[in-house]
Coordinates of N, CA, C and O in Angstrom, one line a residue:
M1 N 0.8 -1.2 0.0 CA 0.0 0.0 0.0 C 0.9 1.2 0.0 O 1.8 1.4 0.8
P2 N 0.6 2.2 -0.9 CA 1.5 3.4 -1.0 C 1.3 4.3 0.3 O 0.2 4.2 0.9
P3 N 2.3 5.0 0.6 CA 2.1 5.9 1.8 C 1.0 6.9 1.5 O 0.7 7.3 0.4
A4 N 0.3 7.4 2.6 CA -0.8 8.3 2.5 C -0.3 9.7 2.1 O 0.8 10.1 2.4
L5 N -1.2 10.4 1.3 CA -0.9 11.7 0.9 C -1.4 12.7 1.9 O -2.4 12.5 2.5
N6 N -0.7 13.8 2.1 CA -1.2 14.8 3.0 C -2.2 15.6 2.1 O -2.4 15.4 0.9
E7 N -2.9 16.6 2.7 CA -4.0 17.3 2.0 C -3.5 18.0 0.8 O -4.1 17.9 -0.3
I8 N -2.4 18.8 0.8 CA -1.9 19.5 -0.3 C -1.4 18.6 -1.4 O -1.7 18.8 -2.6
E9 N -0.8 17.5 -1.1 CA -0.4 16.5 -2.1 C -1.6 15.9 -2.8 O -1.5 15.8 -4.0
R10 N -2.6 15.6 -2.0 CA -3.8 15.0 -2.7 C -4.4 16.0 -3.6 O -4.8 15.7 -4.7
R11 N -4.5 17.2 -3.2 CA -5.2 18.3 -4.0 C -4.3 18.5 -5.3 O -4.9 18.7 -6.3
I12 N -3.0 18.6 -5.1 CA -2.2 18.8 -6.3 C -2.3 17.6 -7.3 O -2.5 17.8 -8.5
L13 N -2.3 16.4 -6.8 CA -2.5 15.2 -7.6 C -3.9 15.2 -8.3 O -3.9 15.0 -9.5
D14 N -4.9 15.5 -7.6 CA -6.3 15.6 -8.2 C -6.3 16.7 -9.3 O -6.9 16.5 -10.3
F15 N -5.6 17.9 -9.0 CA -5.6 18.9 -10.0 C -4.8 18.4 -11.3 O -5.3 18.7 -12.4
M16 N -3.7 17.7 -11.1 CA -2.9 17.3 -12.2 C -3.7 16.3 -13.1 O -3.7 16.3 -14.3
V17 N -4.5 15.4 -12.4 CA -5.3 14.4 -13.1 C -6.4 15.1 -13.9 O -6.5 14.9 -15.1
S18 N -7.1 16.1 -13.3 CA -8.2 16.8 -14.1 C -7.6 17.6 -15.2 O -8.1 17.7 -16.3
Y19 N -6.4 18.3 -14.9 CA -5.8 19.1 -15.9 C -5.4 18.2 -17.1 O -5.6 18.6 -18.3
L20 N -4.8 17.1 -16.9 CA -4.4 16.2 -17.9 C -5.6 15.7 -18.8 O -5.5 15.7 -20.0
R21 N -6.7 15.4 -18.1 CA -7.9 15.0 -18.8 C -8.4 16.1 -19.7 O -8.9 15.8 -20.8
E22 N -8.4 17.3 -19.3 CA -8.9 18.4 -20.0 C -8.0 18.9 -21.1 O -8.5 19.3 -22.2
N23 N -6.7 18.8 -20.9 CA -5.7 19.4 -21.8 C -4.9 18.4 -22.6 O -4.2 18.8 -23.5
T24 N -4.8 17.2 -22.2 CA -4.0 16.1 -22.7 C -2.5 16.4 -22.5 O -1.7 15.7 -23.1
Y25 N -2.1 17.3 -21.6 CA -0.8 17.4 -21.2 C -0.8 17.9 -19.8 O -1.8 18.4 -19.3
Q26 N 0.3 17.8 -19.1 CA 0.4 18.1 -17.6 C 0.5 19.6 -17.4 O 1.1 20.3 -18.3
P27 N 0.1 20.1 -16.3 CA 0.3 21.5 -16.0 C 1.8 21.7 -15.6 O 2.5 20.8 -15.2
S28 N 2.3 23.0 -15.9 CA 3.6 23.3 -15.5 C 3.7 23.5 -14.0 O 2.7 23.7 -13.3
I29 N 4.9 23.6 -13.5 CA 5.1 23.9 -12.1 C 4.5 25.3 -11.8 O 3.9 25.4 -10.7
R30 N 4.7 26.2 -12.6 CA 4.1 27.6 -12.4 C 2.6 27.5 -12.4 O 1.9 28.1 -11.5
E31 N 2.0 26.7 -13.2 CA 0.5 26.6 -13.3 C 0.0 25.9 -12.0 O -1.1 26.3 -11.4
I32 N 0.7 24.9 -11.5 CA 0.3 24.3 -10.2 C 0.4 25.3 -9.1 O -0.5 25.4 -8.3
G33 N 1.5 26.1 -9.1 CA 1.7 27.1 -8.1 C 0.6 28.1 -8.1 O 0.0 28.5 -7.1
E34 N 0.2 28.6 -9.3 CA -0.9 29.6 -9.4 C -2.2 29.0 -8.9 O -2.9 29.7 -8.2
R35 N -2.5 27.8 -9.2 CA -3.7 27.2 -8.8 C -3.9 27.1 -7.3 O -4.9 27.3 -6.7
F36 N -2.7 26.9 -6.6 CA -2.8 26.7 -5.2 C -2.2 27.9 -4.4 O -2.0 27.8 -3.2
G37 N -1.9 29.0 -5.1 CA -1.4 30.2 -4.4 C 0.0 30.0 -3.8 O 0.3 30.6 -2.8
I38 N 0.8 29.2 -4.5 CA 2.1 28.9 -4.0 C 3.1 29.8 -4.9 O 3.1 29.5 -6.1
K39 N 3.7 30.7 -4.4 CA 4.6 31.6 -5.1 C 5.9 31.0 -5.5 O 6.5 31.3 -6.6
S40 N 6.4 30.1 -4.7 CA 7.7 29.6 -5.0 C 7.7 28.3 -5.8 O 7.0 27.3 -5.4
T41 N 8.4 28.3 -7.0 CA 8.4 27.1 -7.8 C 9.2 25.9 -7.1 O 8.9 24.8 -7.3
K42 N 10.1 26.3 -6.2 CA 10.8 25.3 -5.4 C 9.8 24.6 -4.5 O 9.9 23.3 -4.3
T43 N 8.9 25.3 -3.9 CA 7.9 24.6 -3.0 C 7.1 23.6 -3.8 O 6.8 22.5 -3.3
V44 N 6.6 24.1 -5.0 CA 5.8 23.2 -5.8 C 6.6 22.0 -6.2 O 6.2 20.8 -6.1
S45 N 7.9 22.2 -6.6 CA 8.8 21.1 -6.9 C 9.0 20.1 -5.8 O 9.0 18.9 -6.0
E46 N 9.0 20.6 -4.5 CA 9.1 19.8 -3.4 C 7.9 18.9 -3.2 O 8.0 17.7 -2.8
H47 N 6.7 19.5 -3.4 CA 5.5 18.7 -3.4 C 5.4 17.6 -4.4 O 5.0 16.5 -4.2
L48 N 5.9 17.9 -5.6 CA 6.0 17.0 -6.7 C 6.9 15.8 -6.4 O 6.7 14.7 -6.7
Q49 N 8.1 16.2 -5.8 CA 9.0 15.2 -5.4 C 8.5 14.3 -4.3 O 8.7 13.1 -4.3
A50 N 7.7 14.9 -3.4 CA 7.0 14.0 -2.4 C 6.1 13.0 -3.0 O 6.0 11.9 -2.6
L51 N 5.3 13.5 -4.0 CA 4.4 12.6 -4.8 C 5.2 11.5 -5.5 O 4.8 10.3 -5.5
A52 N 6.4 11.9 -6.0 CA 7.3 10.9 -6.7 C 7.8 9.9 -5.7 O 7.8 8.7 -5.9
D53 N 8.2 10.4 -4.5 CA 8.8 9.5 -3.5 C 7.7 8.5 -3.0 O 8.1 7.4 -2.6
K54 N 6.5 8.9 -3.0 CA 5.4 8.1 -2.5 C 4.9 7.2 -3.6 O 3.9 6.4 -3.4
G55 N 5.4 7.3 -4.8 CA 5.0 6.4 -5.9 C 3.8 6.8 -6.7 O 3.2 6.0 -7.5
F56 N 3.4 8.1 -6.7 CA 2.2 8.5 -7.4 C 2.6 9.1 -8.8 O 1.7 9.2 -9.7
V57 N 3.8 9.7 -8.9 CA 4.2 10.3 -10.1 C 5.6 9.9 -10.4 O 6.4 9.5 -9.5
E58 N 6.0 10.1 -11.6 CA 7.4 10.0 -12.1 C 7.9 11.3 -12.6 O 7.1 12.0 -13.3
R59 N 9.1 11.7 -12.2 CA 9.5 13.1 -12.6 C 10.7 13.0 -13.6 O 11.5 12.1 -13.5
D60 N 10.7 14.0 -14.5 CA 11.8 14.2 -15.4 C 12.2 15.7 -15.3 O 11.6 16.5 -16.0
P61 N 13.1 16.0 -14.4 CA 13.4 17.4 -14.1 C 14.0 18.2 -15.3 O 14.0 19.4 -15.3
S62 N 14.4 17.5 -16.4 CA 14.9 18.1 -17.5 C 13.8 18.7 -18.4 O 14.1 19.5 -19.4
R63 N 12.5 18.4 -18.1 CA 11.4 18.9 -19.0 C 10.5 19.8 -18.1 O 10.3 19.6 -17.0
S64 N 10.0 20.9 -18.8 CA 9.1 21.8 -18.1 C 7.8 21.1 -17.5 O 7.4 21.4 -16.4
R65 N 7.3 20.2 -18.3 CA 6.1 19.5 -17.8 C 6.4 18.0 -17.6 O 5.7 17.2 -18.0
G66 N 7.6 17.8 -17.0 CA 8.2 16.5 -16.9 C 7.6 15.7 -15.8 O 8.4 15.1 -15.0
V67 N 6.3 15.6 -15.6 CA 5.8 14.8 -14.5 C 4.8 13.8 -15.2 O 3.9 14.3 -16.0
K68 N 4.9 12.5 -14.9 CA 3.9 11.6 -15.4 C 3.2 11.0 -14.2 O 3.8 10.5 -13.3
I69 N 1.9 11.0 -14.3 CA 1.0 10.4 -13.3 C 1.0 8.9 -13.5 O 0.7 8.4 -14.6
L70 N 1.5 8.1 -12.5 CA 1.6 6.7 -12.7 C 0.2 6.1 -12.6 O -0.7 6.6 -11.8
G71 N -0.1 5.1 -13.5 CA -1.4 4.5 -13.5 C -2.4 5.2 -14.5 O -3.5 4.7 -14.6
M72 N -2.0 6.2 -15.1 CA -2.8 6.9 -16.1 C -2.2 6.7 -17.5 O -1.0 6.7 -17.7
A73 N -3.1 6.5 -18.5 CA -2.6 6.3 -19.9 C -2.0 7.6 -20.4 O -2.5 8.7 -20.1
D74 N -1.0 7.5 -21.1 CA -0.4 8.7 -21.8 C -1.4 9.1 -22.9 O -1.8 8.3 -23.7
P75 N -1.7 10.4 -23.0 CA -2.7 10.8 -24.0 C -2.3 10.4 -25.4 O -3.2 10.2 -26.2
A76 N -1.0 10.4 -25.7 CA -0.6 9.9 -27.0 C -0.9 8.5 -27.2 O -1.0 8.0 -28.4
E77 N -1.0 7.7 -26.2 CA -1.3 6.3 -26.3 C -2.8 6.0 -26.0 O -3.2 4.9 -25.9
G78 N -3.6 7.1 -25.8 CA -5.0 7.0 -25.4 C -6.0 7.3 -26.5 O -5.6 7.9 -27.5
V79 N -7.2 6.9 -26.3 CA -8.3 7.1 -27.2 C -9.4 7.8 -26.4 O -9.8 7.3 -25.3
S80 N -9.9 8.9 -26.9 CA -11.1 9.6 -26.2 C -12.3 8.8 -26.6 O -12.7 8.7 -27.7
V81 N -13.0 8.3 -25.6 CA -14.2 7.5 -25.8 C -15.4 8.2 -25.2 O -15.4 8.6 -24.0
P82 N -16.5 8.3 -25.9 CA -17.7 8.9 -25.4 C -18.4 8.0 -24.3 O -18.3 6.8 -24.3
V83 N -19.0 8.7 -23.3 CA -19.6 8.0 -22.2 C -21.1 8.3 -22.3 O -21.5 9.5 -22.4
L84 N -21.9 7.3 -22.2 CA -23.4 7.4 -22.4 C -24.1 6.9 -21.1 O -23.5 6.0 -20.4
S85 N -25.2 7.4 -20.8 CA -26.0 6.9 -19.6 C -26.8 5.7 -20.0 O -27.3 5.0 -19.1
R86 N -27.1 5.5 -21.3 CA -27.9 4.3 -21.8 C -27.4 4.0 -23.2 O -26.8 4.8 -23.9
L87 N -27.8 2.8 -23.6 CA -27.5 2.4 -25.0 C -28.1 3.3 -26.0 O -29.3 3.8 -25.8
P88 N -27.5 3.6 -27.1 CA -28.0 4.4 -28.2 C -29.3 3.8 -28.7 O -29.5 2.5 -28.7
D89 N -30.2 4.6 -29.3 CA -31.5 4.1 -29.8 C -31.3 3.1 -30.9 O -32.0 2.1 -31.0
D90 N -30.2 3.3 -31.8 CA -30.0 2.3 -32.9 C -29.1 1.1 -32.4 O -28.9 0.2 -33.1
G91 N -28.6 1.2 -31.1 CA -27.8 0.2 -30.6 C -26.4 0.1 -31.1 O -25.6 -0.7 -30.7
L92 N -26.1 1.0 -32.0 CA -24.8 1.0 -32.7 C -23.8 2.0 -32.3 O -22.6 1.7 -31.9
A93 N -24.2 3.3 -32.3 CA -23.2 4.4 -32.1 C -24.0 5.5 -31.4 O -25.1 5.7 -31.6
P94 N -23.2 6.2 -30.5 CA -23.9 7.4 -29.8 C -24.2 8.5 -30.8 O -23.4 8.8 -31.6
G95 N -25.4 9.1 -30.5 CA -25.7 10.3 -31.3 C -25.1 11.5 -30.6 O -24.6 11.4 -29.4
A96 N -25.0 12.6 -31.3 CA -24.3 13.8 -30.8 C -24.9 14.3 -29.5 O -24.1 14.7 -28.6
G97 N -26.2 14.2 -29.3 CA -26.8 14.7 -28.1 C -26.7 13.8 -26.9 O -27.0 14.1 -25.8
S98 N -26.4 12.5 -27.1 CA -26.4 11.5 -26.1 C -25.1 11.4 -25.3 O -25.0 10.7 -24.3
V99 N -24.0 12.0 -25.7 CA -22.7 11.9 -25.1 C -22.7 12.8 -23.9 O -22.9 14.0 -24.0
E100 N -22.5 12.2 -22.7 CA -22.4 13.0 -21.4 C -21.0 13.6 -21.2 O -20.9 14.7 -20.8
T101 N -20.0 12.8 -21.5 CA -18.7 13.2 -21.3 C -17.8 12.3 -22.1 O -18.3 11.4 -22.8
R102 N -16.5 12.4 -22.0 CA -15.5 11.5 -22.7 C -14.5 11.1 -21.7 O -14.1 11.9 -20.8
Y103 N -14.0 9.9 -21.8 CA -12.9 9.4 -21.0 C -11.7 9.0 -21.9 O -11.9 8.5 -23.0
L104 N -10.5 9.2 -21.4 CA -9.3 8.8 -22.1 C -9.0 7.4 -21.6 O -8.7 7.2 -20.5
L105 N -9.0 6.5 -22.6 CA -8.7 5.1 -22.2 C -7.4 4.7 -23.0 O -7.2 5.2 -24.1
D106 N -6.7 3.7 -22.4 CA -5.6 3.2 -23.1 C -6.0 2.6 -24.4 O -7.0 1.8 -24.5
R107 N -5.2 2.9 -25.5 CA -5.5 2.4 -26.8 C -5.6 0.9 -26.9 O -6.4 0.4 -27.7
R108 N -4.9 0.2 -26.0 CA -4.9 -1.3 -26.1 C -6.3 -1.8 -25.6 O -6.6 -3.0 -25.9
L109 N -7.0 -1.0 -24.8 CA -8.3 -1.5 -24.4 C -9.4 -1.3 -25.4 O -10.4 -2.0 -25.4
V110 N -9.3 -0.3 -26.2 CA -10.3 0.1 -27.2 C -10.0 -0.5 -28.5 O -9.1 0.0 -29.2
G111 N -10.7 -1.6 -28.9 CA -10.3 -2.3 -30.1 C -10.9 -1.7 -31.4 O -10.2 -1.6 -32.4
A112 N -12.1 -1.4 -31.4 CA -12.8 -1.0 -32.6 C -13.1 0.5 -32.6 O -13.3 1.1 -31.6
T113 N -13.1 1.1 -33.8 CA -13.5 2.4 -34.0 C -15.0 2.5 -33.7 O -15.8 1.6 -34.0
G114 N -15.5 3.5 -33.0 CA -16.9 3.6 -32.6 C -17.2 3.1 -31.3 O -18.3 3.0 -30.8
A115 N -16.2 2.6 -30.5 CA -16.4 2.1 -29.2 C -16.9 3.2 -28.3 O -16.5 4.4 -28.5
F116 N -17.6 2.8 -27.3 CA -18.1 3.8 -26.3 C -18.4 3.1 -25.0 O -18.4 1.9 -24.9
L117 N -18.5 3.9 -23.9 CA -18.8 3.4 -22.6 C -20.3 3.7 -22.3 O -20.8 4.7 -22.7
V118 N -20.9 2.8 -21.7 CA -22.3 2.9 -21.3 C -22.4 2.5 -19.8 O -21.7 1.5 -19.4
Q119 N -23.3 3.2 -19.1 CA -23.4 2.9 -17.7 C -24.5 1.8 -17.5 O -25.6 1.9 -18.1
A120 N -24.2 0.8 -16.7 CA -25.2 -0.3 -16.4 C -26.2 0.2 -15.4 O -25.9 1.0 -14.5
H121 N -27.4 -0.2 -15.6 CA -28.6 0.1 -14.8 C -29.2 -1.1 -14.2 O -29.2 -2.2 -14.9
G122 N -29.7 -1.1 -13.0 CA -30.4 -2.2 -12.4 C -29.6 -3.5 -12.3 O -28.4 -3.4 -12.1
E123 N -30.3 -4.6 -12.5 CA -29.7 -5.9 -12.4 C -29.4 -6.6 -13.7 O -29.2 -7.8 -13.7
E124 N -29.5 -5.9 -14.8 CA -29.4 -6.5 -16.2 C -28.2 -7.4 -16.3 O -28.3 -8.4 -17.0
A125 N -27.0 -7.0 -15.8 CA -25.8 -7.8 -16.1 C -25.2 -8.3 -14.8 O -24.0 -8.6 -14.8
A126 N -26.0 -8.5 -13.8 CA -25.5 -9.0 -12.5 C -24.8 -10.4 -12.6 O -23.9 -10.7 -12.0
A127 N -25.3 -11.2 -13.5 CA -24.8 -12.5 -13.7 C -23.3 -12.5 -14.3 O -22.6 -13.4 -14.1
L128 N -23.0 -11.3 -14.8 CA -21.6 -11.1 -15.4 C -20.7 -10.4 -14.4 O -19.6 -10.1 -14.7
G129 N -21.3 -10.1 -13.2 CA -20.5 -9.4 -12.2 C -20.5 -7.9 -12.3 O -19.8 -7.2 -11.7
V130 N -21.5 -7.4 -13.1 CA -21.6 -6.0 -13.4 C -22.7 -5.5 -12.5 O -23.8 -6.0 -12.5
E131 N -22.4 -4.4 -11.8 CA -23.4 -3.8 -10.8 C -23.9 -2.5 -11.4 O -23.3 -1.9 -12.3
A132 N -25.0 -2.1 -10.9 CA -25.6 -0.8 -11.4 C -24.6 0.3 -11.1 O -23.9 0.4 -10.1
G133 N -24.4 1.1 -12.1 CA -23.4 2.2 -12.0 C -22.0 1.9 -12.7 O -21.3 2.8 -12.9
D134 N -21.8 0.6 -12.9 CA -20.5 0.3 -13.6 C -20.5 0.7 -15.0 O -21.6 0.8 -15.6
Y135 N -19.4 0.9 -15.6 CA -19.3 1.3 -17.0 C -18.8 0.1 -17.8 O -17.9 -0.6 -17.4
L136 N -19.5 -0.1 -18.9 CA -19.1 -1.2 -19.8 C -18.6 -0.6 -21.1 O -19.1 0.4 -21.7
L137 N -17.5 -1.1 -21.6 CA -16.9 -0.7 -22.9 C -17.5 -1.5 -24.0 O -17.4 -2.7 -24.0
L138 N -18.2 -0.9 -24.9 CA -18.9 -1.6 -26.0 C -18.3 -1.2 -27.3 O -17.9 -0.1 -27.5
E139 N -18.3 -2.2 -28.2 CA -17.8 -2.0 -29.5 C -18.9 -2.4 -30.5 O -19.4 -3.6 -30.4
P140 N -19.3 -1.6 -31.5 CA -20.3 -2.0 -32.5 C -19.7 -3.2 -33.3 O -18.5 -3.2 -33.6
S141 N -20.6 -4.1 -33.6 CA -20.2 -5.2 -34.5 C -21.4 -5.8 -35.2 O -22.5 -5.5 -34.8
S142 N -21.1 -6.5 -36.3 CA -22.2 -7.1 -37.0 C -22.5 -8.5 -36.5 O -21.6 -9.1 -35.8
L143 N -23.6 -9.1 -36.9 CA -23.9 -10.4 -36.5 C -22.9 -11.4 -36.9 O -22.5 -12.4 -36.3
E144 N -22.3 -11.2 -38.1 CA -21.3 -12.1 -38.7 C -20.0 -12.1 -37.8 O -19.3 -13.1 -37.8
E145 N -19.7 -11.0 -37.1 CA -18.5 -11.0 -36.3 C -18.7 -11.7 -34.9 O -17.7 -11.9 -34.3
L146 N -19.9 -12.0 -34.6 CA -20.1 -12.6 -33.2 C -19.8 -14.1 -33.3 O -20.0 -14.8 -34.3
A147 N -19.2 -14.6 -32.2 CA -18.9 -16.0 -32.0 C -19.5 -16.5 -30.8 O -20.0 -15.7 -29.9
D148 N -19.5 -17.8 -30.6 CA -20.1 -18.4 -29.4 C -19.4 -17.8 -28.2 O -18.1 -17.7 -28.2
G149 N -20.1 -17.5 -27.1 CA -19.5 -17.0 -25.9 C -19.4 -15.4 -25.9 O -19.1 -14.9 -24.8
C150 N -19.7 -14.8 -27.0 CA -19.7 -13.3 -27.0 C -20.8 -12.8 -26.1 O -21.9 -13.3 -26.0
V151 N -20.5 -11.7 -25.4 CA -21.6 -11.0 -24.6 C -22.1 -9.9 -25.5 O -21.3 -9.1 -26.0
V152 N -23.4 -9.7 -25.6 CA -24.0 -8.8 -26.5 C -24.9 -7.8 -25.7 O -25.6 -8.3 -24.8
A153 N -24.7 -6.5 -25.9 CA -25.7 -5.5 -25.3 C -26.6 -5.1 -26.4 O -26.2 -4.7 -27.5
A154 N -27.9 -5.2 -26.2 CA -28.9 -4.8 -27.2 C -30.1 -4.3 -26.5 O -30.4 -4.6 -25.3
R155 N -30.9 -3.5 -27.2 CA -32.2 -3.0 -26.7 C -33.3 -4.0 -27.2 O -33.3 -4.3 -28.4
P156 N -34.2 -4.4 -26.3 CA -35.3 -5.2 -26.7 C -36.1 -4.5 -27.8 O -36.4 -3.3 -27.7
G157 N -36.4 -5.3 -28.8 CA -37.2 -4.7 -29.9 C -36.4 -3.9 -30.9 O -36.9 -3.4 -31.9
G158 N -35.1 -3.8 -30.7 CA -34.2 -3.1 -31.7 C -33.9 -4.0 -32.9 O -34.2 -5.2 -32.9
S159 N -33.4 -3.4 -33.9 CA -33.1 -4.1 -35.1 C -31.7 -4.7 -35.1 O -30.8 -4.3 -34.3

């Protein structure tokens, strides 16, 4: 178990994660300082080093934005996937108005173009170990692509 973060370390790490998701690159030391009212870049650097020492980030001091959050996909290796609260009406792809947000997922997890995340509701997939509120990564496919043992998400009465 990694060592616990103090309040400012946790807040800085949370800020870095949200900044990365919004911008696809890390905030600079100065941007972190501005966000938390820290005037000294040395102080920010010390907080980042504490995060590195505790195993939450990796640092490259030779680069301006040389901090990598461990356990997060590199945006260059990631795919932005739409997140839906329910299956699309056609069962195939999300419409423009149905996308709630987007998540950056590792490219190795997302096999097909058009993949999306949908939130499970009720007990529909309980037999698969899926609970209400879990997110499922779905990939559109044709009937010809399906094989025995495939799990299919479909709307009753859909085509």
